[in-house]
mmCIF file of C-alpha atoms in Angstrom:
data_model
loop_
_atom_site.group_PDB
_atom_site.id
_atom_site.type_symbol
_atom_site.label_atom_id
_atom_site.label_comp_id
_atom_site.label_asym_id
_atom_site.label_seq_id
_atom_site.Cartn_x
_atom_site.Cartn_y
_atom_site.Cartn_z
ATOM 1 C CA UNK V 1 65.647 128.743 73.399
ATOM 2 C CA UNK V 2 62.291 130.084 74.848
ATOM 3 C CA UNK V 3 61.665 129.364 78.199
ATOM 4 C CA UNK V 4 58.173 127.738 79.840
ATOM 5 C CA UNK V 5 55.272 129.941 79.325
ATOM 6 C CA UNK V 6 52.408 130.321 81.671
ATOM 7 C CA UNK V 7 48.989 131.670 80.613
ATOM 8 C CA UNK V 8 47.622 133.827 81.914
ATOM 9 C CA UNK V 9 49.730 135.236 84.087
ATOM 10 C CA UNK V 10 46.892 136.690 86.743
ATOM 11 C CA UNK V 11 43.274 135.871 86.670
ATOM 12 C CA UNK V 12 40.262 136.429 89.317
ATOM 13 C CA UNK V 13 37.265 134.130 89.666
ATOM 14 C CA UNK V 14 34.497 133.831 92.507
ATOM 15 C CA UNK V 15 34.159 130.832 94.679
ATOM 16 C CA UNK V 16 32.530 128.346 92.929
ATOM 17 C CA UNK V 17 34.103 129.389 89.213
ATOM 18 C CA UNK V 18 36.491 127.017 87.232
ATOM 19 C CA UNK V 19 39.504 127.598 86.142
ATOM 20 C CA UNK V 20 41.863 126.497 83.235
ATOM 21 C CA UNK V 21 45.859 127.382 83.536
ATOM 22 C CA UNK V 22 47.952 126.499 80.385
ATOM 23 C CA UNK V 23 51.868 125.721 80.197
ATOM 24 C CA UNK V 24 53.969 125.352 76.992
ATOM 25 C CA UNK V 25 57.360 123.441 77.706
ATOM 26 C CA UNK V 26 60.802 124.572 76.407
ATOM 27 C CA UNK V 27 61.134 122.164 72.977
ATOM 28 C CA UNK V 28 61.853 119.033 73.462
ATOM 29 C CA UNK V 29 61.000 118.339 77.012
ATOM 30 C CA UNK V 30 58.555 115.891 77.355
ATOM 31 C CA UNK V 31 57.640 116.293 81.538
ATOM 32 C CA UNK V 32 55.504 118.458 82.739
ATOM 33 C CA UNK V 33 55.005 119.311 86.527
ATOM 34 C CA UNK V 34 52.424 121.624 88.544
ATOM 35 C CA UNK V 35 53.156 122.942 91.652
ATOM 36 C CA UNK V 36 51.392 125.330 94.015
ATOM 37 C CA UNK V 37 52.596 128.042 95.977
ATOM 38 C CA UNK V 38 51.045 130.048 98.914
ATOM 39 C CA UNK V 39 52.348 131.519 101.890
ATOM 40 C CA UNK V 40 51.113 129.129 104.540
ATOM 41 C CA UNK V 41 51.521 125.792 102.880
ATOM 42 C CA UNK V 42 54.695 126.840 100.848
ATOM 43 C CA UNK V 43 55.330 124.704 97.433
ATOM 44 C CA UNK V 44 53.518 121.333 96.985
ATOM 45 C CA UNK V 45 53.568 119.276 94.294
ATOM 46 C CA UNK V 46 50.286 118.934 92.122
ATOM 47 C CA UNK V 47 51.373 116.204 89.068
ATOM 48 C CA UNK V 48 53.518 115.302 86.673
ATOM 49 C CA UNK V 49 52.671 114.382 83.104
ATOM 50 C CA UNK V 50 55.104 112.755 80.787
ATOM 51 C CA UNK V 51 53.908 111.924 77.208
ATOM 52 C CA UNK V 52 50.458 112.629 77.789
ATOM 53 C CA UNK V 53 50.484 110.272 80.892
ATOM 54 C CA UNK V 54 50.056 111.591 84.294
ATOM 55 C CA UNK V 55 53.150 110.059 86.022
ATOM 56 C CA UNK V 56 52.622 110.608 89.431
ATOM 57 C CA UNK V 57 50.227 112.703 91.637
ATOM 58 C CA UNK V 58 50.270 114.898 94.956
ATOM 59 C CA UNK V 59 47.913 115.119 97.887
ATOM 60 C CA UNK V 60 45.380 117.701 96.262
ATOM 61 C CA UNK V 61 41.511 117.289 95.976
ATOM 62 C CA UNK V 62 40.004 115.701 92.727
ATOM 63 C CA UNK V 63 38.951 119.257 91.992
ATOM 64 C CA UNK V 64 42.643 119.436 90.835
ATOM 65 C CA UNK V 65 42.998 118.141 87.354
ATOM 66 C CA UNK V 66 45.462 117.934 84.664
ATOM 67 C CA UNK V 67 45.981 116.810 80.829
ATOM 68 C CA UNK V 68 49.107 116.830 78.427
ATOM 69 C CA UNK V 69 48.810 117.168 74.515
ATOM 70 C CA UNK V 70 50.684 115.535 72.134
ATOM 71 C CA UNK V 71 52.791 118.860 71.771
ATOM 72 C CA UNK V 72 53.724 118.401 75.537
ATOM 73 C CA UNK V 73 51.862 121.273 76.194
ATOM 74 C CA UNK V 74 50.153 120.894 79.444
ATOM 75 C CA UNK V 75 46.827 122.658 81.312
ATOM 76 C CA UNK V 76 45.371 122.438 84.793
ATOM 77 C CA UNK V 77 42.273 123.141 85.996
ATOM 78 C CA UNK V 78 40.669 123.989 89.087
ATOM 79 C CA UNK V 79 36.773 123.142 89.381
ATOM 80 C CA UNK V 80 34.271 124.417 92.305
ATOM 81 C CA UNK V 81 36.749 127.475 92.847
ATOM 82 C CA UNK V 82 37.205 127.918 97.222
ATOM 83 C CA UNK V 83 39.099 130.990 98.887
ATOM 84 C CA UNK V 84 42.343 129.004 99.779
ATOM 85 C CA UNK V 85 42.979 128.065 96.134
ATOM 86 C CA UNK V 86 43.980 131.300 95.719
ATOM 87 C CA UNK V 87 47.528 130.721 95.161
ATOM 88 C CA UNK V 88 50.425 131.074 92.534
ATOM 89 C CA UNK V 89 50.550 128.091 90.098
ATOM 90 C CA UNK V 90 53.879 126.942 88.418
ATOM 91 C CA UNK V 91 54.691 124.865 85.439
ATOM 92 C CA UNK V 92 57.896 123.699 85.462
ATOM 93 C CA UNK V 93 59.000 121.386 82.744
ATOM 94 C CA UNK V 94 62.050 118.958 81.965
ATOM 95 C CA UNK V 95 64.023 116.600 79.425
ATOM 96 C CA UNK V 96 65.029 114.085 82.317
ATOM 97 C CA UNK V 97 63.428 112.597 85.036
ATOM 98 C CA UNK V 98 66.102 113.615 88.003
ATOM 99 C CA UNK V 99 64.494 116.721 89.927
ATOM 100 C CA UNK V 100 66.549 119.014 87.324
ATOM 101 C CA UNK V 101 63.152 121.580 86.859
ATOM 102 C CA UNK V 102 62.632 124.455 84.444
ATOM 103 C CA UNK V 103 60.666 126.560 85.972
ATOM 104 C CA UNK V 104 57.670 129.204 84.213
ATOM 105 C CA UNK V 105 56.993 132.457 86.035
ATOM 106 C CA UNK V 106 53.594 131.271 87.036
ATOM 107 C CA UNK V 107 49.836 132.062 87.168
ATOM 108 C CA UNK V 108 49.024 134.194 89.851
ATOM 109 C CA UNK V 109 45.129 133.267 90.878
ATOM 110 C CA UNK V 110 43.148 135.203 93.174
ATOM 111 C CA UNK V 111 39.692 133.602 94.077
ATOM 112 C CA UNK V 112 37.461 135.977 96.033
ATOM 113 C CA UNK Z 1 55.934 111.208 104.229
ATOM 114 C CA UNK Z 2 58.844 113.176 103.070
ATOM 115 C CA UNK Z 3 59.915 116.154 104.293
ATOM 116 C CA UNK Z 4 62.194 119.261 104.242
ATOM 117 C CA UNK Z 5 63.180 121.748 107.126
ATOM 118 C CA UNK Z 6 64.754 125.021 106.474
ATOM 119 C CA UNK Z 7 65.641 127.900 108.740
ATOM 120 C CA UNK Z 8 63.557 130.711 108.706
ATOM 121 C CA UNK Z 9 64.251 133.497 107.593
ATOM 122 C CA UNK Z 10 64.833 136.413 106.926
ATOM 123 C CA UNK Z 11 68.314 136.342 107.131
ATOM 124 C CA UNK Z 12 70.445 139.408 106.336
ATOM 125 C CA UNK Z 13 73.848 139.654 106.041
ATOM 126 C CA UNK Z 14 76.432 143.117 104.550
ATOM 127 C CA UNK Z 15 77.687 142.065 101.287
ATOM 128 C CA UNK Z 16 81.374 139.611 101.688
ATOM 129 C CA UNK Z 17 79.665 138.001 104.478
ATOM 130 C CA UNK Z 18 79.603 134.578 104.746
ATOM 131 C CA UNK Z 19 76.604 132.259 104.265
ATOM 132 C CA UNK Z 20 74.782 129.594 105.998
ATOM 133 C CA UNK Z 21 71.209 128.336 105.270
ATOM 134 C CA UNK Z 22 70.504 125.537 107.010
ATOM 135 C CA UNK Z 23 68.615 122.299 105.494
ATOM 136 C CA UNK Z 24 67.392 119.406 106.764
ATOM 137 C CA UNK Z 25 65.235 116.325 105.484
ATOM 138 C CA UNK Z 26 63.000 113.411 106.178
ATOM 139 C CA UNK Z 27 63.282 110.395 103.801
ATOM 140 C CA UNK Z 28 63.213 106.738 103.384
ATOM 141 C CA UNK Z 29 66.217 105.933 100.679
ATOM 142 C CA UNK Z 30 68.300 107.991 99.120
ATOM 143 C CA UNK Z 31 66.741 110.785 97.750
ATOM 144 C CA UNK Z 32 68.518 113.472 95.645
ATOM 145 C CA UNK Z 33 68.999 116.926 96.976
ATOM 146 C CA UNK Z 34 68.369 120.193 95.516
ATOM 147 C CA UNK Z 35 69.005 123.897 96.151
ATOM 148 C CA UNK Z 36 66.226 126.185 93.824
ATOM 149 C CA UNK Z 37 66.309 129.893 93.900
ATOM 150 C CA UNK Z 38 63.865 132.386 93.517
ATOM 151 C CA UNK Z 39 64.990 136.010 92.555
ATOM 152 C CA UNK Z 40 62.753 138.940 92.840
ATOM 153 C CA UNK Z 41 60.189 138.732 89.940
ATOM 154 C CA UNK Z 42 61.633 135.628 88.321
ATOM 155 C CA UNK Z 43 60.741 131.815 88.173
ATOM 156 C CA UNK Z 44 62.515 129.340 90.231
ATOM 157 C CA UNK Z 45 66.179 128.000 89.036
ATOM 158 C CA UNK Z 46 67.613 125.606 89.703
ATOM 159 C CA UNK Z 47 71.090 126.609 91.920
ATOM 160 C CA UNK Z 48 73.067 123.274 92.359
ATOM 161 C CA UNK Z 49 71.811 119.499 93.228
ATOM 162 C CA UNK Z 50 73.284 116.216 94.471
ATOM 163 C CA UNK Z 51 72.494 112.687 94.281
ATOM 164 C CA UNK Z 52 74.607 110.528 96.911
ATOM 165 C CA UNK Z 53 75.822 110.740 100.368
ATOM 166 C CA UNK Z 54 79.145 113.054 100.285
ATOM 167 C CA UNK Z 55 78.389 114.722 96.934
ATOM 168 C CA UNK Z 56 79.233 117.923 96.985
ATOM 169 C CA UNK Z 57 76.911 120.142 94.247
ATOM 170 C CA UNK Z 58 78.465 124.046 93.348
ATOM 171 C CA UNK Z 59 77.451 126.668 91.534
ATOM 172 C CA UNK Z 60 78.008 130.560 91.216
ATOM 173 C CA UNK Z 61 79.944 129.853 94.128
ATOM 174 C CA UNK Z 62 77.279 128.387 96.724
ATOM 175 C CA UNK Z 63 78.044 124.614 97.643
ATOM 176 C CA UNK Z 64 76.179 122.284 99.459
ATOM 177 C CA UNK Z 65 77.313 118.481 100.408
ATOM 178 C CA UNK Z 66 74.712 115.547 100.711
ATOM 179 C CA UNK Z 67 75.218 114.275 104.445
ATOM 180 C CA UNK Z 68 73.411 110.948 104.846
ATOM 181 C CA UNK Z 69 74.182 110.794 108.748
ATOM 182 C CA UNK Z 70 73.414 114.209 109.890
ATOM 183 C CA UNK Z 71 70.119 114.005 106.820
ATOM 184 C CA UNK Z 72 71.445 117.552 105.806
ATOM 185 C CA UNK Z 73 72.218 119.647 102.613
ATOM 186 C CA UNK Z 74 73.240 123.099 104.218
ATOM 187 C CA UNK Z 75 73.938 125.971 101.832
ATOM 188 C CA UNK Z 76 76.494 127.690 101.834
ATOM 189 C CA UNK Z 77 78.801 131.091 100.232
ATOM 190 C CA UNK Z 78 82.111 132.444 101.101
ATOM 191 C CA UNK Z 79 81.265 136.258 100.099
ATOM 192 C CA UNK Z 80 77.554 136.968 99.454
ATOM 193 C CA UNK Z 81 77.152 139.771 96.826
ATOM 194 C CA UNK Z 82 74.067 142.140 96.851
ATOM 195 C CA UNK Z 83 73.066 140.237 93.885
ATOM 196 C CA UNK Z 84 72.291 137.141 95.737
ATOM 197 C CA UNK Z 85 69.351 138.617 97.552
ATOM 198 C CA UNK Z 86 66.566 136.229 96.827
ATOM 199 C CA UNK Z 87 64.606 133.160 98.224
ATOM 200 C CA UNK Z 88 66.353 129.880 98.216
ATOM 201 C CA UNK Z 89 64.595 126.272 98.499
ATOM 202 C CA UNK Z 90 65.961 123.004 99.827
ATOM 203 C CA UNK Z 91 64.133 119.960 97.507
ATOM 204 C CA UNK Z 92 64.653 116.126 97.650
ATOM 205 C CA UNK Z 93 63.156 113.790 95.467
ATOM 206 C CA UNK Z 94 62.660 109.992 95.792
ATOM 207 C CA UNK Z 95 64.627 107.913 93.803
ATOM 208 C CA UNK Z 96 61.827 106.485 91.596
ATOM 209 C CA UNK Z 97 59.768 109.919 91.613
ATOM 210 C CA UNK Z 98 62.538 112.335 89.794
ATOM 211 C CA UNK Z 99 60.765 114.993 88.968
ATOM 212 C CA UNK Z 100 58.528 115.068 91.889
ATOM 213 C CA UNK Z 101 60.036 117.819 94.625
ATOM 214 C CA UNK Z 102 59.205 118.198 97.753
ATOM 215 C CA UNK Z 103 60.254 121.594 99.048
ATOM 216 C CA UNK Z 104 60.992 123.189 102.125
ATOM 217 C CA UNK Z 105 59.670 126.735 102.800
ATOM 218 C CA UNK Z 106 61.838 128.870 101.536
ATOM 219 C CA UNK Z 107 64.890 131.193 103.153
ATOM 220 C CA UNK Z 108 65.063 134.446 102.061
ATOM 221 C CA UNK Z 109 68.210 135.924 102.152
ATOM 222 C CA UNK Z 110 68.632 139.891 101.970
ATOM 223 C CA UNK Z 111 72.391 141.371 101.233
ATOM 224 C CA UNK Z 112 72.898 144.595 102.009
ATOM 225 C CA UNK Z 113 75.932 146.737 100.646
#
């Protein structure tokens, strides 16, 4: 069974740039979370989407957006690009709704 | 809000040693308790969870057990191997927010042979 897949797996913008980060679910799993991780502020939760709803939400900036298709496949995107998004971006996705994650390898973004 | 403490690391132990990571929380309810690991260029897994006071969760032979008075989930493994080098994350999440996590910062543990 394939795992979650992250594209791309490293990308650089400039401050102000957008971004778009995609994530493809192992089969059958219908939630899809975002996380962020960078060495200061650790991992924080971004949202959760669950058939095509967003389910719930962290404490991020409405530059922080999200969608799900009706494949389950999920993208996030970053608008007005600053120097501390620079971060590493995980999908993780799930069949239940208990905390049990399946983690993707993540896109590594580097704003300068 | 809720929260998660770990103890900083790194911590480095010879390989048979025995491990302790220590884990701490902030919640209102009962949240359920995770261990994650990270191993050097790989995603998180999952390691070994627990949802009520004195569960005990196991796996690869690292246990933790849910303590509702002392609001601890320490980690812990009889003989470390060399393969267990990684990072390791304490999670909780709410009740009624499964598969939101929060996470504490990370140990990482280095085994040396």
């Amino acid at each position: 069974k394939a795992g979650v897949t992250q594209t791309p797996r490293y990308l650089i913008k400039t401050r102000g740039q957008q971004v778009t980060l995609s994530c493809s679910p192992i089969s059958g799993h219908r939630s899809v979370s975002w996380y962020q991780q960078t060495p200061g502020q650790g991992l924080q939760f971004l949202f959760e989407y669950f058939s095509e709803t967003q389910r719930n939400k962290g404490n991020f900036p409405g530059r922080f957006s999200g969608r799900q298709f009706s494949n389950s496949r999920s993208e996030m995107n970053v608008s007005t690009l600053e120097l501390g998004d620079s971060a590493l971006y995980l999908c993780a996705s799930s069949q239940l709704n208990t905390g049990e994650l399946f983690f993707g390898e993540g896109s590594r973004l580097t704003v300068l | 809000g809720d929260s998660v403490t770990q103890m900083e690391g790194p911590v480095t132990l010879s390989e048979e040693a025995f491990l302790t990571i220590n884990c701490t929380y902030t919640a209102t309810g009962y949240p359920s308790l995770f261990w994650y690991v990270q191993y050097p260029g790989e995603g998180l897994q999952l390691l070994l969870k627990a949802t009520k006071a004195d569960d005990k969760g196991s796996n690869k032979g690292f246990e933790a057990t849910y303590r509702k008075e002392t609001t601890s989930f320490h980690l812990e493994k009889g003989s470390v191997q060399v393969s267990d080098s990684a990072v390791y994350f304490c999670a909780l999440t709410p009740l009624d927010a499964g598969n939101m996590l929060t996470f504490g910062g990370g140990t990482r543990l280095m085994v040396k042979p």
